[in-house]
mmCIF file of C-alpha atoms and ligand atoms in Angstrom:
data_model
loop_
_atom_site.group_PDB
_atom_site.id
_atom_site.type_symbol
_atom_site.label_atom_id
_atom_site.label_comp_id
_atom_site.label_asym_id
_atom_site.label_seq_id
_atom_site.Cartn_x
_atom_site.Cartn_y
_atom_site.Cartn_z
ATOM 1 C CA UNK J 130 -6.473 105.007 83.919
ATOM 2 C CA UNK J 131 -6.286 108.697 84.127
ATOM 3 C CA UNK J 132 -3.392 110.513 85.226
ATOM 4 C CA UNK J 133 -3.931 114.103 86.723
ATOM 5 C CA UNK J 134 -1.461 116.836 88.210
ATOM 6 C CA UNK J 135 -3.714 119.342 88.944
ATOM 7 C CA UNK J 136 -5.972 119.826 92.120
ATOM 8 C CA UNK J 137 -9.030 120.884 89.983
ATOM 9 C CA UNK J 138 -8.834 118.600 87.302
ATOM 10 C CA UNK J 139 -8.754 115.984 90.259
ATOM 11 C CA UNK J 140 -11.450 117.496 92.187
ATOM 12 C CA UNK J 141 -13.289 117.720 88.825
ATOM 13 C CA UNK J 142 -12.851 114.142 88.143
ATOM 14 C CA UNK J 143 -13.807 112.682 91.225
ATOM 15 C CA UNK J 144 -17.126 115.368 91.308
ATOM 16 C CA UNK J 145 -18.340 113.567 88.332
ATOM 17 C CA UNK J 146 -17.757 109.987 89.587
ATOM 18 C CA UNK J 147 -19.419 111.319 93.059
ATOM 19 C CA UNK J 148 -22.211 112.037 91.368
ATOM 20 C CA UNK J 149 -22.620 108.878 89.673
ATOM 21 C CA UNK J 150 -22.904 107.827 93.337
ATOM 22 C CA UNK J 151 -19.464 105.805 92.870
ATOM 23 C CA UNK J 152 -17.566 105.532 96.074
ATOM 24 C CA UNK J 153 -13.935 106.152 96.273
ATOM 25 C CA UNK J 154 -11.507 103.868 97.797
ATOM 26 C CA UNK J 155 -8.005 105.921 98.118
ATOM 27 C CA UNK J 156 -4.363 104.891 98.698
ATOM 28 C CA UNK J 157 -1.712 107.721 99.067
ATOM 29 C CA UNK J 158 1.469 106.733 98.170
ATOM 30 C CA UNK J 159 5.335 108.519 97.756
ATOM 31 C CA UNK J 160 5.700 106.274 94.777
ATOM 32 C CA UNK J 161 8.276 103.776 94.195
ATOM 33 C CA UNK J 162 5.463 101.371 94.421
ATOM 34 C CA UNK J 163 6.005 97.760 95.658
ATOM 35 C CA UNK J 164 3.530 94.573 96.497
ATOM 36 C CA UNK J 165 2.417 96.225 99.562
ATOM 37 C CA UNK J 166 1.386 99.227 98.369
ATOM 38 C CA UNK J 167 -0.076 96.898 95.615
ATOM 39 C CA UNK J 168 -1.423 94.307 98.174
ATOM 40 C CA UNK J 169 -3.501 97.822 99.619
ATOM 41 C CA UNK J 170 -5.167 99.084 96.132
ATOM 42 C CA UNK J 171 -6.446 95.390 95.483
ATOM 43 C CA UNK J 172 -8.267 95.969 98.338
ATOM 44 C CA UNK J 173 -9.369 99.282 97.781
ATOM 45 C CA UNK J 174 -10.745 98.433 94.182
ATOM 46 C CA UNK J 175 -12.635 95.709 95.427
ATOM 47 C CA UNK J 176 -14.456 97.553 98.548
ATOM 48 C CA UNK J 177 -15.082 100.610 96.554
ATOM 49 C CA UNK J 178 -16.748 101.630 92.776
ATOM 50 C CA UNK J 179 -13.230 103.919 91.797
ATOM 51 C CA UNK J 180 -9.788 103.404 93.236
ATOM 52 C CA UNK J 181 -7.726 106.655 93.275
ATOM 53 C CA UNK J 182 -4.452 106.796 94.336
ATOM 54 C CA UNK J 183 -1.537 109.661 94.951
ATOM 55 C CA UNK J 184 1.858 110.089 94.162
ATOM 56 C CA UNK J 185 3.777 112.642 95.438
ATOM 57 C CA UNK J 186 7.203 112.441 97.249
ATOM 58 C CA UNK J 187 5.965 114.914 100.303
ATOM 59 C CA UNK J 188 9.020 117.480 100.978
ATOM 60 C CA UNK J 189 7.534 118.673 103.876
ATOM 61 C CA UNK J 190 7.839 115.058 106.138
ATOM 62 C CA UNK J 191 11.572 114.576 105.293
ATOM 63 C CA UNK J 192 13.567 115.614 107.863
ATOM 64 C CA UNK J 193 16.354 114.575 106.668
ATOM 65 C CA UNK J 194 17.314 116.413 103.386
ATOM 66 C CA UNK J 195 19.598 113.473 102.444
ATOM 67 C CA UNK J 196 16.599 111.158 102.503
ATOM 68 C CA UNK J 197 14.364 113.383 100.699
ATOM 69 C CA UNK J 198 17.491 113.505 97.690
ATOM 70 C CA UNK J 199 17.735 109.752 97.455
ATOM 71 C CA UNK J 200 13.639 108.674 98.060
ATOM 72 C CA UNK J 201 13.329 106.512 94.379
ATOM 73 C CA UNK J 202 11.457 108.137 92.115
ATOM 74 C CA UNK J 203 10.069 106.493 88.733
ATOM 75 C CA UNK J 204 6.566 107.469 87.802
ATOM 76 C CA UNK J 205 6.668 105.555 84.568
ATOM 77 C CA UNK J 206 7.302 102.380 86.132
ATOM 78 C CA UNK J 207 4.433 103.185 89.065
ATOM 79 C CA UNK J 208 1.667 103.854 86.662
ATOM 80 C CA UNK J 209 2.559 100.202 84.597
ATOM 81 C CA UNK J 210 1.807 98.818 87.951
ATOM 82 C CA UNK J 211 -1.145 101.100 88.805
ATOM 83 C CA UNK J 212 -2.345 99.993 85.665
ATOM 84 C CA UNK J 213 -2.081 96.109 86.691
ATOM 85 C CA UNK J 214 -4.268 96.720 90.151
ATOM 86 C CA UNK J 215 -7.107 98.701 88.281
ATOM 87 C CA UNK J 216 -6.550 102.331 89.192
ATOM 88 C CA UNK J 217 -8.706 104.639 88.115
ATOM 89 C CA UNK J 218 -7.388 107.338 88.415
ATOM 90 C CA UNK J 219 -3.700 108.442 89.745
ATOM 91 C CA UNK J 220 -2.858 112.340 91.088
ATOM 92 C CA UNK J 221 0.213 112.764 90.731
ATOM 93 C CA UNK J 222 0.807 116.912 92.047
ATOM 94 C CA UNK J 223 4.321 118.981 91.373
ATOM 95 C CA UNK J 224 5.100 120.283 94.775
ATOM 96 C CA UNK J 225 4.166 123.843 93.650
ATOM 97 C CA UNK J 226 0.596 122.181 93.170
ATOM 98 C CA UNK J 227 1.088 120.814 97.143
ATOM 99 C CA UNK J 228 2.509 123.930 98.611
ATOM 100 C CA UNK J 229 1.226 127.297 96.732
ATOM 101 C CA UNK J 230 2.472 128.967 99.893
ATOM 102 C CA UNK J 231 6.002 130.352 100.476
ATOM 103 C CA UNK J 232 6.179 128.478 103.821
ATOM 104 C CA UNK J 233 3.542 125.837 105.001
ATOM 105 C CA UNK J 234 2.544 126.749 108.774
ATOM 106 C CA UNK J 235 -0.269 124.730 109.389
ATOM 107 C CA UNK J 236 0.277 123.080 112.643
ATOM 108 C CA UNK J 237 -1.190 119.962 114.571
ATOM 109 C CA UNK J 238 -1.326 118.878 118.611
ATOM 110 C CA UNK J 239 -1.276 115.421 118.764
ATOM 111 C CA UNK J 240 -0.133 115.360 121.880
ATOM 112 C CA UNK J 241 1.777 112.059 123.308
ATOM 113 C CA UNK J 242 1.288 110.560 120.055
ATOM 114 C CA UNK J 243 3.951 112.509 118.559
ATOM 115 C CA UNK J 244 6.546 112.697 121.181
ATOM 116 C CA UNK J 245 7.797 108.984 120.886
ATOM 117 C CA UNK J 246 9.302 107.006 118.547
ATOM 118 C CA UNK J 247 9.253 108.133 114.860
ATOM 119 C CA UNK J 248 7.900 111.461 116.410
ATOM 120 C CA UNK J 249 11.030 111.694 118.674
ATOM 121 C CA UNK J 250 13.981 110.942 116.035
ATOM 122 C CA UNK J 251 12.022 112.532 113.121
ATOM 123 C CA UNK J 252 11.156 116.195 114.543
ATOM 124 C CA UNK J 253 8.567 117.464 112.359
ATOM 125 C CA UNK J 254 7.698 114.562 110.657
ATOM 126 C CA UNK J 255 4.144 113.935 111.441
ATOM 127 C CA UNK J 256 3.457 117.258 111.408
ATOM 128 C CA UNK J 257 4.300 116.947 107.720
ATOM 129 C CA UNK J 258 2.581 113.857 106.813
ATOM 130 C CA UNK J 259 -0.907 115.229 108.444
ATOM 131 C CA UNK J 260 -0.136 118.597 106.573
ATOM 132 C CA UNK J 261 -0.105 116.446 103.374
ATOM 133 C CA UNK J 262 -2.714 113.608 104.014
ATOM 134 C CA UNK J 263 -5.263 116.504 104.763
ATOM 135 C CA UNK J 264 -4.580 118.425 101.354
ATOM 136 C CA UNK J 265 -5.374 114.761 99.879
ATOM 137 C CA UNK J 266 -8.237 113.609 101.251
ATOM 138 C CA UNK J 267 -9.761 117.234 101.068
ATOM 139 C CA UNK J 268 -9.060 116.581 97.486
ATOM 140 C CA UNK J 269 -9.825 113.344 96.797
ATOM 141 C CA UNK J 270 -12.838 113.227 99.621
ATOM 142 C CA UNK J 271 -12.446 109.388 99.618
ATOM 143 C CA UNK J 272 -14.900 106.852 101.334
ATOM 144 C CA UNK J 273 -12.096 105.095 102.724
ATOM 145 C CA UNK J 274 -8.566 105.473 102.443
ATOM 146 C CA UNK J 275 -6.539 102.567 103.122
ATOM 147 C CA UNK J 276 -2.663 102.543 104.991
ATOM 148 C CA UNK J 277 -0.362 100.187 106.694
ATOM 149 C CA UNK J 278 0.568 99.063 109.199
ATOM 150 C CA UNK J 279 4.097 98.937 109.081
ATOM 151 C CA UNK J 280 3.669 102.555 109.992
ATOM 152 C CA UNK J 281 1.562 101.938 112.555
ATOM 153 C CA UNK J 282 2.679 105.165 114.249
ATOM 154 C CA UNK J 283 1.774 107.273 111.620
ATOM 155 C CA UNK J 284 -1.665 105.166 111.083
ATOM 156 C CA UNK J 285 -2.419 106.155 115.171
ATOM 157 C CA UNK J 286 -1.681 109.869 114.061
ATOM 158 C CA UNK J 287 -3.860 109.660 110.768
ATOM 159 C CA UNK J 288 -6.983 108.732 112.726
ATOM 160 C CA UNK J 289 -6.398 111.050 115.118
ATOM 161 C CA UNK J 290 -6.348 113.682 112.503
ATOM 162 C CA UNK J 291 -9.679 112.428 111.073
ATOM 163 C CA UNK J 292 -10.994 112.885 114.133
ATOM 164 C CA UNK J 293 -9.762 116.067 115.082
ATOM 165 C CA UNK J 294 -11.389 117.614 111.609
ATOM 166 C CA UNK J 295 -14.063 115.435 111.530
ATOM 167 C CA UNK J 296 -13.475 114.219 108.265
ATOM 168 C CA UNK J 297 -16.532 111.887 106.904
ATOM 169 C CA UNK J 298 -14.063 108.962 105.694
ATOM 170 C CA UNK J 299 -12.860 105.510 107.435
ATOM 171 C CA UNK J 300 -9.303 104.670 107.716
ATOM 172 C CA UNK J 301 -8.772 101.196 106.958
ATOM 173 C CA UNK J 302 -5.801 99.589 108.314
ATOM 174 C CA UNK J 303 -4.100 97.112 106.506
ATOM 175 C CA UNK J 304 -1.384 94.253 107.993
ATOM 176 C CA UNK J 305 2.444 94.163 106.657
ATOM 177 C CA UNK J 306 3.144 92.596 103.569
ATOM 178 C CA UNK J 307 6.644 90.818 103.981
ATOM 179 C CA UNK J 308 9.037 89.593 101.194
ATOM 180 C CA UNK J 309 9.291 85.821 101.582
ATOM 181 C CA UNK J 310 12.389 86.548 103.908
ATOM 182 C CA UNK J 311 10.276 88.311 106.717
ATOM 183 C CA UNK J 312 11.928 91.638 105.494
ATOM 184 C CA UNK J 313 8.424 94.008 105.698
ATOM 185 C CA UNK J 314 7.776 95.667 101.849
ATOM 186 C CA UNK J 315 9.275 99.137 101.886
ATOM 187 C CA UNK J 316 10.243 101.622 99.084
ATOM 188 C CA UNK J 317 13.646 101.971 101.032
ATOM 189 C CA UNK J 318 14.874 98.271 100.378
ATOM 190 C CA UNK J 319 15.438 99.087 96.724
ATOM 191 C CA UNK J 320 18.445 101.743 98.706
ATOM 192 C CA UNK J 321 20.147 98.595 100.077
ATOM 193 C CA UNK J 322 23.212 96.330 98.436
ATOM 194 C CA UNK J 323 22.938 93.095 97.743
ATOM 195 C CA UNK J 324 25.004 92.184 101.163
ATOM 196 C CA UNK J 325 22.689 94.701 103.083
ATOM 197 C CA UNK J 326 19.586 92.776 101.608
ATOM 198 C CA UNK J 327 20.533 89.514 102.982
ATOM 199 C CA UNK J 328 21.179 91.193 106.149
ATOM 200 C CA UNK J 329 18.043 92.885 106.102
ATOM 201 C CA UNK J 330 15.957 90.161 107.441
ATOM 202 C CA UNK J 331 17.368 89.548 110.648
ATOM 203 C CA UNK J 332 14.878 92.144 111.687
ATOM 204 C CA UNK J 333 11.934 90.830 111.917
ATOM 205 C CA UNK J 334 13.717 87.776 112.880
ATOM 206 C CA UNK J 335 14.778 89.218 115.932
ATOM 207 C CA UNK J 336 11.414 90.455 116.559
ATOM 208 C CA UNK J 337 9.707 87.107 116.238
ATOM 209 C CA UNK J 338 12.365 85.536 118.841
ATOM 210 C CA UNK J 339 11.551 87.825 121.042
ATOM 211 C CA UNK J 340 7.559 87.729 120.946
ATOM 212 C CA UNK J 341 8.764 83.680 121.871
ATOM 213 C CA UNK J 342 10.245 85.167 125.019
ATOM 214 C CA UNK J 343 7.464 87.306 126.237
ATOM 215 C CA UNK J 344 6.116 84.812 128.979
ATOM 216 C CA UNK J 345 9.599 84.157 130.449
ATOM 217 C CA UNK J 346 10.636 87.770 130.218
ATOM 218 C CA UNK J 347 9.280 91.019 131.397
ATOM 219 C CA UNK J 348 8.808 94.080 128.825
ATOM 220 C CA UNK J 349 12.128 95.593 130.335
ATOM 221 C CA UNK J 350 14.211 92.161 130.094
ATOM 222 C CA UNK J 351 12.841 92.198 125.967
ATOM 223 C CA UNK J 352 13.971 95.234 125.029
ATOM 224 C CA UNK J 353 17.339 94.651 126.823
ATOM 225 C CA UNK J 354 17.243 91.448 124.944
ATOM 226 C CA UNK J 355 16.724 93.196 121.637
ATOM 227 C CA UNK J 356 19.257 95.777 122.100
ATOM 228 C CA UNK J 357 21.841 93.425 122.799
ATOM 229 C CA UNK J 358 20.896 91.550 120.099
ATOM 230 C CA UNK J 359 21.394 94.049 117.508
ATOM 231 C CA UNK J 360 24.936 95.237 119.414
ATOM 232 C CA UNK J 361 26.074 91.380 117.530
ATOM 233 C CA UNK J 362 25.433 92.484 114.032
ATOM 234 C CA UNK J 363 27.838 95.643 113.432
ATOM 235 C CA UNK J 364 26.529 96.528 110.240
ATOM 236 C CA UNK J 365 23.061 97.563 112.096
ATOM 237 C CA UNK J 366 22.642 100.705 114.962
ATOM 238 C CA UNK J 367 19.372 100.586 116.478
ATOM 239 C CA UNK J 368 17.680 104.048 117.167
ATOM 240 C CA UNK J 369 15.316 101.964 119.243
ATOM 241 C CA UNK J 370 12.922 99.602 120.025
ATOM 242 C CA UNK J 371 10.414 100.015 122.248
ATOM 243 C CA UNK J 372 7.404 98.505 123.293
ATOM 244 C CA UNK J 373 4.276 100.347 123.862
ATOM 245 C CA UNK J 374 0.506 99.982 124.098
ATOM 246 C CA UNK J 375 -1.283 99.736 120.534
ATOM 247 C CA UNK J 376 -3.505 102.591 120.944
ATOM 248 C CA UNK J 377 -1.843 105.514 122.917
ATOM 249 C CA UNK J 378 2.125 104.093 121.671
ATOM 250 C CA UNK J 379 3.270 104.927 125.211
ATOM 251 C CA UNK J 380 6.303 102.439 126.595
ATOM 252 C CA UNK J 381 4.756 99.483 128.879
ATOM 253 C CA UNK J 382 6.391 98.039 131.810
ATOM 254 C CA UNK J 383 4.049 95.587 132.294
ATOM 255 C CA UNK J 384 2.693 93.600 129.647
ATOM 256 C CA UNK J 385 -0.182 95.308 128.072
ATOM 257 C CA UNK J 386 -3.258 93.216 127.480
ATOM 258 C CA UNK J 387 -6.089 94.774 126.910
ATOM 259 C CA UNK J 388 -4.710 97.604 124.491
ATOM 260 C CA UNK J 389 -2.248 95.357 123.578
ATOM 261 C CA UNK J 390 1.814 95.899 123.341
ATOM 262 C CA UNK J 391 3.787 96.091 119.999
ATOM 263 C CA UNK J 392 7.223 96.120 119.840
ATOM 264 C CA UNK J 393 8.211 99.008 117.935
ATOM 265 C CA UNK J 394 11.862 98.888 115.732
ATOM 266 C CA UNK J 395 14.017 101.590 113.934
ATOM 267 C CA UNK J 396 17.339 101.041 112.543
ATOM 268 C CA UNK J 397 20.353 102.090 110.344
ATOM 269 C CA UNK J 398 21.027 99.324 108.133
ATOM 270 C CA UNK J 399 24.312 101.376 106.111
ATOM 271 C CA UNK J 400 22.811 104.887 105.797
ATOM 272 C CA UNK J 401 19.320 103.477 105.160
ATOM 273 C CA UNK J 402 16.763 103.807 107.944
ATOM 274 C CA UNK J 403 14.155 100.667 108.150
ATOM 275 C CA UNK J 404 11.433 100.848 110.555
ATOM 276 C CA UNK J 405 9.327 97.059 111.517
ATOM 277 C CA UNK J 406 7.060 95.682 114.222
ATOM 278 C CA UNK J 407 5.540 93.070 116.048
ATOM 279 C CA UNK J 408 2.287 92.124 118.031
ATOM 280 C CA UNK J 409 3.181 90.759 121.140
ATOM 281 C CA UNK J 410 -0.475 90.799 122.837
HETATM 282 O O1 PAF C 255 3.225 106.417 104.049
HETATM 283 C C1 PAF C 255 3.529 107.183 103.109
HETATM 284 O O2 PAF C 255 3.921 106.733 102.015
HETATM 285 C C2 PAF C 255 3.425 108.677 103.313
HETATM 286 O O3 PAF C 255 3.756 109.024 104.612
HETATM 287 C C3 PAF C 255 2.049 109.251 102.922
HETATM 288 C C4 PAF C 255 0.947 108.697 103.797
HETATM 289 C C5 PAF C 255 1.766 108.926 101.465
HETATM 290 C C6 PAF C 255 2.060 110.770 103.088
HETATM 291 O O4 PAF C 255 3.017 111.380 102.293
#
């Protein structure tokens, strides 16, 4: 496995294996690596010759500076692991490397994609992650890059971006890996205590009661349901949960069908912020 800071020793790489005619399955990452990232690059190296993957701890999609301090880092650890799915090849970029430029003011319109949910409490956000994830695959130029779906939002605003720039790669979505609690995979459950982990799974707990509810209640009556729900566990605060359609993420008030509605979940668990969803058609 080859490890690589630079952009043209990566490019470089990757040229060669290009011209081998190998095709390059890609997962970008923020490290602090766990089974589902894992669960994504098995998948990766077996639908492509060379599996590449990123890590880099993006500044620029933090809005919260406090979050940014405390994301786990430990690139030792990540490459063991890298090493144990096959990788081929790991970029791993300084942030100078990222972001030559003083002050990055590239700027994308995604329109009602970005104004709800993770758009609305994390101003700036996507703007950040589509700033990054176009650097990457402009430097990686992967056949497919694979994401998940517990960020479904941001998967909706990744296509959208390959569309917009007409970029000659498929975006493979991939379901949410869950510990054997329900709690979905995330690099911020490493930030919780031991109390707050066995708390932690009343999420998607709550979530799966209330996709049992969906004939005898209306989308309204669910997310009052949910709410209340998570008012009887104090050491939660719900920024929200919403239901939308799965393609354009906008709230439904009637059950969506042919789209299909998710139910959409953000919340403070101590001072970390866990986000989890649900299929509900
Ligand atoms: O999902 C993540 O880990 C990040 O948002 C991504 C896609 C690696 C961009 O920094």
């Amino acid at each position: 496995m080859k490890t690589l800071n630079t952009i043209s020793q990566t490019k470089q790489f990757l040229l060669e294996a290009k011209k081998e005619g190998k095709s390059i399955g890609f997962v970008p990452t923020m490290g602090a690596l766990h089974e589902g990232h894992l669960t994504l690059m098995r998948r990766a190296k077996k639908e492509n010759d060379l599996l590449a993957v990123s890590v880099f701890v993006n500044p620029i999609q933090f809005n919260n500076p406090e979050d940014l301090k405390k994301y786990p880092r430990d690139l030792e650890k990540d490459k063991q692991l890298l090493k144990s799915v096959g990788c081929d090849v790991v970029f791993a970029p300084t942030v100078d490397e990222m972001y030559p430029e003083e002050k990055v003011t590239e700027h994308f319109d995604f329109g009602k994609l970005e104004t709800v949910m993770e758009g609305a409490f994390r101003p700036g956000h996507f703007n950040g992650v589509a700033v990054v994830v176009k650097r990457l695959f402009n430097i990686i130029t992967p056949d497919k890059a694979y994401f998940g779906e517990k960020d479904f939002q941001q998967l909706a605003i990744i296509k959208q971006l390959v569309k917009m720039e007409n970029m000659p790669l498929e975006i493979v979505p991939c379901a949410i890996v869950r510990e054997s609690d329900g709690l979905a995979m995330s690099s911020r459950n490493e930030r919780l205590t031991p109390d707050e982990r066995a708390l932690a799974p009343f999420i998607h707990q709550t979530l799966q009661q209330a996709v049992r509810l969906k004939t005898e209640k209306s989308p309204l009556e669910i997310v009052q349901w949910v709410t209340d729900k998570f008012k009887e566990q104090p050491a939660f605060t719900l920024e929200y949960f919403e239901l939308a359609d799965a393609v354009f993420l906008q709230p439904v008030k009637r059950w969506e069908k042919a789209k299909g509605t998710i139910g959409f979940v953000a919340a403070f668990l101590g001072d970390v912020r866990l986000i989890d969803n649900i299929r509900f058609y």
